[in-house]
């Protein structure tokens, strides 16, 4: 089992790595549920993607699921992603609800 959630708190941190496809996305979704369960304290959700090589639609669904469950007041960040991964997030319109950064800056 891959560990994705690194920290839960006001700034909750999730490390995305490798290939996240339909076979892996359920693990990510399960771990994101631990963040969602504590949504009253979460103000920012940061996805660190410097080790993410590929994300399929199933992985994207996990990201949007977390955003929907956490609510409109939670800011979501994608940090350190490659240009290829950023292109996927932009093509799907995810850049409308998340902030893309090279380094995390609140």
JSON list of C-alpha atoms in Angstrom, two decimals:
[
{"chain": "A", "resi": 1, "resn": "UNK", "atom": "CA", "xyz": [0.00, 0.00, 0.00]},
{"chain": "A", "resi": 2, "resn": "UNK", "atom": "CA", "xyz": [1.28, 3.42, -0.96]},
{"chain": "A", "resi": 3, "resn": "UNK", "atom": "CA", "xyz": [1.10, 6.17, 1.61]},
{"chain": "A", "resi": 4, "resn": "UNK", "atom": "CA", "xyz": [-0.18, 9.44, 0.21]},
{"chain": "A", "resi": 5, "resn": "UNK", "atom": "CA", "xyz": [-1.36, 11.49, 3.18]},
{"chain": "A", "resi": 6, "resn": "UNK", "atom": "CA", "xyz": [1.65, 13.00, 4.97]},
{"chain": "A", "resi": 7, "resn": "UNK", "atom": "CA", "xyz": [-0.05, 15.34, 7.40]},
{"chain": "A", "resi": 8, "resn": "UNK", "atom": "CA", "xyz": [-3.57, 16.29, 8.46]},
{"chain": "A", "resi": 9, "resn": "UNK", "atom": "CA", "xyz": [-4.30, 19.66, 9.99]},
{"chain": "A", "resi": 10, "resn": "UNK", "atom": "CA", "xyz": [-5.07, 23.19, 8.86]},
{"chain": "A", "resi": 11, "resn": "UNK", "atom": "CA", "xyz": [-2.60, 22.59, 6.05]},
{"chain": "A", "resi": 12, "resn": "UNK", "atom": "CA", "xyz": [-3.14, 18.98, 5.03]},
{"chain": "A", "resi": 13, "resn": "UNK", "atom": "CA", "xyz": [-0.40, 17.53, 2.84]},
{"chain": "A", "resi": 14, "resn": "UNK", "atom": "CA", "xyz": [-0.73, 14.75, 0.28]},
{"chain": "A", "resi": 15, "resn": "UNK", "atom": "CA", "xyz": [2.23, 13.33, -1.66]},
{"chain": "A", "resi": 16, "resn": "UNK", "atom": "CA", "xyz": [1.29, 12.10, -5.14]},
{"chain": "A", "resi": 17, "resn": "UNK", "atom": "CA", "xyz": [3.85, 9.80, -6.72]},
{"chain": "A", "resi": 18, "resn": "UNK", "atom": "CA", "xyz": [4.38, 7.33, -9.54]},
{"chain": "A", "resi": 19, "resn": "UNK", "atom": "CA", "xyz": [1.43, 6.44, -11.75]},
{"chain": "A", "resi": 20, "resn": "UNK", "atom": "CA", "xyz": [-2.06, 7.00, -10.38]},
{"chain": "A", "resi": 21, "resn": "UNK", "atom": "CA", "xyz": [-4.46, 5.07, -12.55]},
{"chain": "A", "resi": 22, "resn": "UNK", "atom": "CA", "xyz": [-7.63, 3.03, -12.03]},
{"chain": "A", "resi": 23, "resn": "UNK", "atom": "CA", "xyz": [-5.76, 0.31, -10.14]},
{"chain": "A", "resi": 24, "resn": "UNK", "atom": "CA", "xyz": [-4.13, 2.75, -7.68]},
{"chain": "A", "resi": 25, "resn": "UNK", "atom": "CA", "xyz": [-6.74, 5.51, -7.34]},
{"chain": "A", "resi": 26, "resn": "UNK", "atom": "CA", "xyz": [-8.87, 3.62, -4.77]},
{"chain": "A", "resi": 27, "resn": "UNK", "atom": "CA", "xyz": [-5.90, 3.65, -2.35]},
{"chain": "A", "resi": 28, "resn": "UNK", "atom": "CA", "xyz": [-5.55, 7.40, -2.82]},
{"chain": "A", "resi": 29, "resn": "UNK", "atom": "CA", "xyz": [-9.30, 7.85, -2.35]},
{"chain": "A", "resi": 30, "resn": "UNK", "atom": "CA", "xyz": [-9.26, 5.86, 0.90]},
{"chain": "A", "resi": 31, "resn": "UNK", "atom": "CA", "xyz": [-6.42, 7.93, 2.29]},
{"chain": "A", "resi": 32, "resn": "UNK", "atom": "CA", "xyz": [-8.12, 11.18, 1.28]},
{"chain": "A", "resi": 33, "resn": "UNK", "atom": "CA", "xyz": [-11.13, 10.07, 3.31]},
{"chain": "A", "resi": 34, "resn": "UNK", "atom": "CA", "xyz": [-8.99, 10.43, 6.46]},
{"chain": "A", "resi": 35, "resn": "UNK", "atom": "CA", "xyz": [-8.48, 14.10, 5.56]},
{"chain": "A", "resi": 36, "resn": "UNK", "atom": "CA", "xyz": [-12.17, 14.55, 4.73]},
{"chain": "A", "resi": 37, "resn": "UNK", "atom": "CA", "xyz": [-13.20, 13.08, 8.11]},
{"chain": "A", "resi": 38, "resn": "UNK", "atom": "CA", "xyz": [-11.39, 16.00, 9.77]},
{"chain": "A", "resi": 39, "resn": "UNK", "atom": "CA", "xyz": [-12.66, 18.64, 7.37]},
{"chain": "A", "resi": 40, "resn": "UNK", "atom": "CA", "xyz": [-13.59, 21.09, 10.10]},
{"chain": "A", "resi": 41, "resn": "UNK", "atom": "CA", "xyz": [-9.91, 21.74, 10.78]},
{"chain": "A", "resi": 42, "resn": "UNK", "atom": "CA", "xyz": [-8.64, 21.64, 7.16]},
{"chain": "A", "resi": 43, "resn": "UNK", "atom": "CA", "xyz": [-8.13, 25.08, 5.59]},
{"chain": "A", "resi": 44, "resn": "UNK", "atom": "CA", "xyz": [-5.71, 24.11, 2.81]},
{"chain": "A", "resi": 45, "resn": "UNK", "atom": "CA", "xyz": [-5.13, 20.86, 0.93]},
{"chain": "A", "resi": 46, "resn": "UNK", "atom": "CA", "xyz": [-1.71, 20.64, -0.70]},
{"chain": "A", "resi": 47, "resn": "UNK", "atom": "CA", "xyz": [-0.95, 17.97, -3.29]},
{"chain": "A", "resi": 48, "resn": "UNK", "atom": "CA", "xyz": [2.81, 17.62, -3.71]},
{"chain": "A", "resi": 49, "resn": "UNK", "atom": "CA", "xyz": [3.34, 16.24, -7.21]},
{"chain": "A", "resi": 50, "resn": "UNK", "atom": "CA", "xyz": [7.09, 16.43, -7.80]},
{"chain": "A", "resi": 51, "resn": "UNK", "atom": "CA", "xyz": [7.23, 12.61, -7.92]},
{"chain": "A", "resi": 52, "resn": "UNK", "atom": "CA", "xyz": [4.00, 12.17, -9.88]},
{"chain": "A", "resi": 53, "resn": "UNK", "atom": "CA", "xyz": [4.71, 10.76, -13.35]},
{"chain": "A", "resi": 54, "resn": "UNK", "atom": "CA", "xyz": [1.16, 10.17, -14.57]},
{"chain": "A", "resi": 55, "resn": "UNK", "atom": "CA", "xyz": [-2.40, 10.68, -13.39]},
{"chain": "A", "resi": 56, "resn": "UNK", "atom": "CA", "xyz": [-5.41, 9.11, -15.09]},
{"chain": "A", "resi": 57, "resn": "UNK", "atom": "CA", "xyz": [-9.04, 10.14, -14.82]},
{"chain": "A", "resi": 58, "resn": "UNK", "atom": "CA", "xyz": [-9.51, 7.90, -11.77]},
{"chain": "A", "resi": 59, "resn": "UNK", "atom": "CA", "xyz": [-6.80, 9.84, -9.94]},
{"chain": "A", "resi": 60, "resn": "UNK", "atom": "CA", "xyz": [-8.33, 13.14, -11.00]},
{"chain": "A", "resi": 61, "resn": "UNK", "atom": "CA", "xyz": [-11.67, 11.95, -9.62]},
{"chain": "A", "resi": 62, "resn": "UNK", "atom": "CA", "xyz": [-10.02, 11.41, -6.23]},
{"chain": "A", "resi": 63, "resn": "UNK", "atom": "CA", "xyz": [-8.71, 14.99, -6.26]},
{"chain": "A", "resi": 64, "resn": "UNK", "atom": "CA", "xyz": [-12.08, 16.50, -7.19]},
{"chain": "A", "resi": 65, "resn": "UNK", "atom": "CA", "xyz": [-13.85, 14.23, -4.68]},
{"chain": "A", "resi": 66, "resn": "UNK", "atom": "CA", "xyz": [-11.67, 15.61, -1.89]},
{"chain": "A", "resi": 67, "resn": "UNK", "atom": "CA", "xyz": [-12.31, 19.20, -2.97]},
{"chain": "A", "resi": 68, "resn": "UNK", "atom": "CA", "xyz": [-16.07, 18.65, -3.13]},
{"chain": "A", "resi": 69, "resn": "UNK", "atom": "CA", "xyz": [-16.23, 16.99, 0.28]},
{"chain": "A", "resi": 70, "resn": "UNK", "atom": "CA", "xyz": [-13.99, 19.58, 1.97]},
{"chain": "A", "resi": 71, "resn": "UNK", "atom": "CA", "xyz": [-16.04, 22.46, 0.62]},
{"chain": "A", "resi": 72, "resn": "UNK", "atom": "CA", "xyz": [-15.60, 25.76, -1.14]},
{"chain": "A", "resi": 73, "resn": "UNK", "atom": "CA", "xyz": [-13.66, 27.42, 1.70]},
{"chain": "A", "resi": 74, "resn": "UNK", "atom": "CA", "xyz": [-10.73, 25.00, 1.49]},
{"chain": "A", "resi": 75, "resn": "UNK", "atom": "CA", "xyz": [-7.94, 26.12, -0.83]},
{"chain": "A", "resi": 76, "resn": "UNK", "atom": "CA", "xyz": [-6.34, 23.37, -2.92]},
{"chain": "A", "resi": 77, "resn": "UNK", "atom": "CA", "xyz": [-2.81, 23.50, -4.29]},
{"chain": "A", "resi": 78, "resn": "UNK", "atom": "CA", "xyz": [-0.83, 21.40, -6.78]},
{"chain": "A", "resi": 79, "resn": "UNK", "atom": "CA", "xyz": [2.87, 21.84, -6.06]},
{"chain": "A", "resi": 80, "resn": "UNK", "atom": "CA", "xyz": [5.95, 20.84, -8.04]},
{"chain": "A", "resi": 81, "resn": "UNK", "atom": "CA", "xyz": [4.21, 19.01, -10.88]},
{"chain": "A", "resi": 82, "resn": "UNK", "atom": "CA", "xyz": [5.88, 18.40, -14.22]},
{"chain": "A", "resi": 83, "resn": "UNK", "atom": "CA", "xyz": [4.63, 20.26, -17.30]},
{"chain": "A", "resi": 84, "resn": "UNK", "atom": "CA", "xyz": [2.96, 17.05, -18.54]},
{"chain": "A", "resi": 85, "resn": "UNK", "atom": "CA", "xyz": [0.99, 16.65, -15.31]},
{"chain": "A", "resi": 86, "resn": "UNK", "atom": "CA", "xyz": [0.12, 20.35, -15.22]},
{"chain": "A", "resi": 87, "resn": "UNK", "atom": "CA", "xyz": [-1.22, 20.05, -18.77]},
{"chain": "A", "resi": 88, "resn": "UNK", "atom": "CA", "xyz": [-3.59, 17.27, -17.65]},
{"chain": "A", "resi": 89, "resn": "UNK", "atom": "CA", "xyz": [-4.90, 19.40, -14.78]},
{"chain": "A", "resi": 90, "resn": "UNK", "atom": "CA", "xyz": [-5.35, 22.38, -17.09]},
{"chain": "A", "resi": 91, "resn": "UNK", "atom": "CA", "xyz": [-7.02, 20.38, -19.89]},
{"chain": "A", "resi": 92, "resn": "UNK", "atom": "CA", "xyz": [-9.58, 19.07, -17.43]},
{"chain": "A", "resi": 93, "resn": "UNK", "atom": "CA", "xyz": [-10.27, 22.53, -15.99]},
{"chain": "A", "resi": 94, "resn": "UNK", "atom": "CA", "xyz": [-8.93, 21.67, -12.54]},
{"chain": "A", "resi": 95, "resn": "UNK", "atom": "CA", "xyz": [-6.81, 24.80, -12.60]},
{"chain": "A", "resi": 96, "resn": "UNK", "atom": "CA", "xyz": [-10.08, 26.68, -11.99]},
{"chain": "A", "resi": 97, "resn": "UNK", "atom": "CA", "xyz": [-10.31, 25.38, -8.41]},
{"chain": "A", "resi": 98, "resn": "UNK", "atom": "CA", "xyz": [-6.71, 24.66, -7.52]},
{"chain": "A", "resi": 99, "resn": "UNK", "atom": "CA", "xyz": [-3.60, 26.81, -7.46]},
{"chain": "A", "resi": 100, "resn": "UNK", "atom": "CA", "xyz": [-0.60, 25.44, -9.34]},
{"chain": "A", "resi": 101, "resn": "UNK", "atom": "CA", "xyz": [2.79, 26.34, -7.83]},
{"chain": "A", "resi": 102, "resn": "UNK", "atom": "CA", "xyz": [6.43, 25.30, -8.12]},
{"chain": "A", "resi": 103, "resn": "UNK", "atom": "CA", "xyz": [6.87, 25.63, -4.34]},
{"chain": "A", "resi": 104, "resn": "UNK", "atom": "CA", "xyz": [4.11, 25.83, -1.77]},
{"chain": "A", "resi": 105, "resn": "UNK", "atom": "CA", "xyz": [3.30, 29.41, -0.89]},
{"chain": "A", "resi": 106, "resn": "UNK", "atom": "CA", "xyz": [0.16, 30.20, 1.08]}
]
